[in-house]
CSV table of C-alpha atoms in Angstrom, one decimal:
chain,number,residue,atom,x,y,z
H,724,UNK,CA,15.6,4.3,-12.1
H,725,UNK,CA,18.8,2.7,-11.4
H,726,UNK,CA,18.4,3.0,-7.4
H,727,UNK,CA,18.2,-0.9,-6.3
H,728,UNK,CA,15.8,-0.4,-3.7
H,729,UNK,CA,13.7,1.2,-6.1
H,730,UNK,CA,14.2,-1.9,-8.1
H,731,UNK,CA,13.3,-4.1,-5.2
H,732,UNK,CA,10.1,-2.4,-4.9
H,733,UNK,CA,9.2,-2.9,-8.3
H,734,UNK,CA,9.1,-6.3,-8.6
H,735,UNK,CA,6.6,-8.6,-9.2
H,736,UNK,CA,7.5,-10.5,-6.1
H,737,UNK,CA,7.5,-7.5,-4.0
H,738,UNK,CA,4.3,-6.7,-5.1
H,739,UNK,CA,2.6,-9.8,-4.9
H,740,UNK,CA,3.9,-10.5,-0.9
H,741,UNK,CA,2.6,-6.3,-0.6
H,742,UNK,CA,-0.5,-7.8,-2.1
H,743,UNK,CA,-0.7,-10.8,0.6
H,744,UNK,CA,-0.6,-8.9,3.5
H,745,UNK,CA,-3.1,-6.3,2.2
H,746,UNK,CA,-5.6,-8.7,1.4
H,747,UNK,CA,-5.7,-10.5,4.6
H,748,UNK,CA,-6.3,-6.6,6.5
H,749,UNK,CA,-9.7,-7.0,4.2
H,750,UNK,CA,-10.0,-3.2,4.8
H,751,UNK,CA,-12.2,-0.5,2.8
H,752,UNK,CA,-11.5,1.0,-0.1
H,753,UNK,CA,-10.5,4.8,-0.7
H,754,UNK,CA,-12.0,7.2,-2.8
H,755,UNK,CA,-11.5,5.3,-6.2
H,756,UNK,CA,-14.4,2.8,-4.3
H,757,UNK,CA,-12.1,0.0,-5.1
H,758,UNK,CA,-12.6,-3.1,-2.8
H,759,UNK,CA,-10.0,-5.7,-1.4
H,760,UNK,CA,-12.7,-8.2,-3.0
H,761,UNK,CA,-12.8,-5.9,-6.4
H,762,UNK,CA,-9.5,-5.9,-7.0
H,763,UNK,CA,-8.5,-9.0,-5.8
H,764,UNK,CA,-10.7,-10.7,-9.2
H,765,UNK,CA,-8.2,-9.3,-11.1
H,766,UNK,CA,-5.1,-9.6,-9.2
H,767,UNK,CA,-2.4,-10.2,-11.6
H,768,UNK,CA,-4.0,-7.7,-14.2
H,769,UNK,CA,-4.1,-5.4,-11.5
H,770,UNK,CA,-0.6,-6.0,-10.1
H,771,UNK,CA,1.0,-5.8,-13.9
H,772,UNK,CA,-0.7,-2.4,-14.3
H,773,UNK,CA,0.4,-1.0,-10.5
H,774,UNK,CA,4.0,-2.1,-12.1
H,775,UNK,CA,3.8,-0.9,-15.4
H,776,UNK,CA,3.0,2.8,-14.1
H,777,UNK,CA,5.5,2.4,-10.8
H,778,UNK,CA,8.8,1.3,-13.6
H,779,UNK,CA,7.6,4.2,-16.1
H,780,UNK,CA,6.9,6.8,-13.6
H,781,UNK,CA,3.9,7.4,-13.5
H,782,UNK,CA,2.5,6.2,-10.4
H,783,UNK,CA,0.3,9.1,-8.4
H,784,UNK,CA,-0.8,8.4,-5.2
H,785,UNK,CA,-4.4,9.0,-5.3
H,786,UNK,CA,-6.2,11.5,-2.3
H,787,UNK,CA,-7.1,9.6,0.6
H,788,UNK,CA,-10.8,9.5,1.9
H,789,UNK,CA,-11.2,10.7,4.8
H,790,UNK,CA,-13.8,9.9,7.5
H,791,UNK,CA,-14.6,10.6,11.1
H,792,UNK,CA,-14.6,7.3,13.9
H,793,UNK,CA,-16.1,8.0,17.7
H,794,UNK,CA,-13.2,8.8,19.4
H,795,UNK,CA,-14.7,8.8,22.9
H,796,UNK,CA,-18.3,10.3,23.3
H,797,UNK,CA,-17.9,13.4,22.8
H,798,UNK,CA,-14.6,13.3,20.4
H,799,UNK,CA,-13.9,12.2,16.9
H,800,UNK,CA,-10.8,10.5,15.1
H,801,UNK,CA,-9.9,11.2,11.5
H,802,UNK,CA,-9.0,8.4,9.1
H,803,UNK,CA,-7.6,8.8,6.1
H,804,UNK,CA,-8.3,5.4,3.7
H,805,UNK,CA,-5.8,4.7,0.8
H,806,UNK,CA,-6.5,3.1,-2.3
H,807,UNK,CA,-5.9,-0.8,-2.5
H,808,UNK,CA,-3.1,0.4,-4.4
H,809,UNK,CA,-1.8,2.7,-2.5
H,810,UNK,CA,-1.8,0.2,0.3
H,811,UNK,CA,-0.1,-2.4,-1.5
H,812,UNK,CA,2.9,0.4,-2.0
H,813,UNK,CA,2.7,1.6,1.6
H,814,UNK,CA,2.8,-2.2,2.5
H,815,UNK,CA,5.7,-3.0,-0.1
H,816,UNK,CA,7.7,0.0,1.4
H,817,UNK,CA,7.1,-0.9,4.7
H,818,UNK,CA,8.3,-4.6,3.8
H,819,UNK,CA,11.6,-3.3,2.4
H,820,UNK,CA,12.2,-0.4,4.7
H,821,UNK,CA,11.9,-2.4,8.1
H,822,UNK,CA,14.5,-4.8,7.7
H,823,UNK,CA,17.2,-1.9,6.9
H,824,UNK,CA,16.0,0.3,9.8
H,825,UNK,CA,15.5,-2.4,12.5
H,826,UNK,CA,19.4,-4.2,11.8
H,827,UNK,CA,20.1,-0.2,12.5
H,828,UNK,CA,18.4,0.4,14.9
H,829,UNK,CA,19.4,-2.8,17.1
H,830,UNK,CA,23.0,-1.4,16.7
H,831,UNK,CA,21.8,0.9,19.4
């Protein structure tokens, strides 16, 4: 893809800082059962593989898991939990994205 943003986002670099951030939120897995911990033993195997299908286009987000968190007493909240990799993309995004929006947005 010759969009530069798109480039951006699939970089090693981009990834890797993605990656960072994701790791110190420690959070759960999603519904491939993948750990922070489990895929942070592998890292850069996993990071060159994230890559590989995001520049040949075959990344597919994977179905979040979703579970229920006590709201109040009597009500629930839904969660929806990514995949680490889907988190590292939602993070990369995110990390690319804000910088473009907020010099917008400041504008205002």
């Amino acid at each position: 893809m010759n969009d530069p943003l798109y480039q951006r986002l699939c970089s090693k670099e981009t990834l890797y800082l993605a990656w960072e951030r994701v790791k110190e939120k420690n959070t759960v897995g999603g519904v491939d059962r993948q750990t922070v911990e489990d895929y942070a033993r592998n890292v850069d195997k996993n990071l060159h593989d994230l890559l590989n299908l995001l520049t040949s286009g075959k990344y597919v987000q994977q179905p979040y898991k979703e579970i229920f968190i006590p709201k109040n007493i009597i009500d629930k909240r839904r969660l929806g939990l990514l995949t680490v990799n889907d988190k590292i993309l939602q993070t990369a995004v995110s990390q690319l994205l804000a910088p473009i929006f907020e010099h917008e947005f400041l504008k205002v």
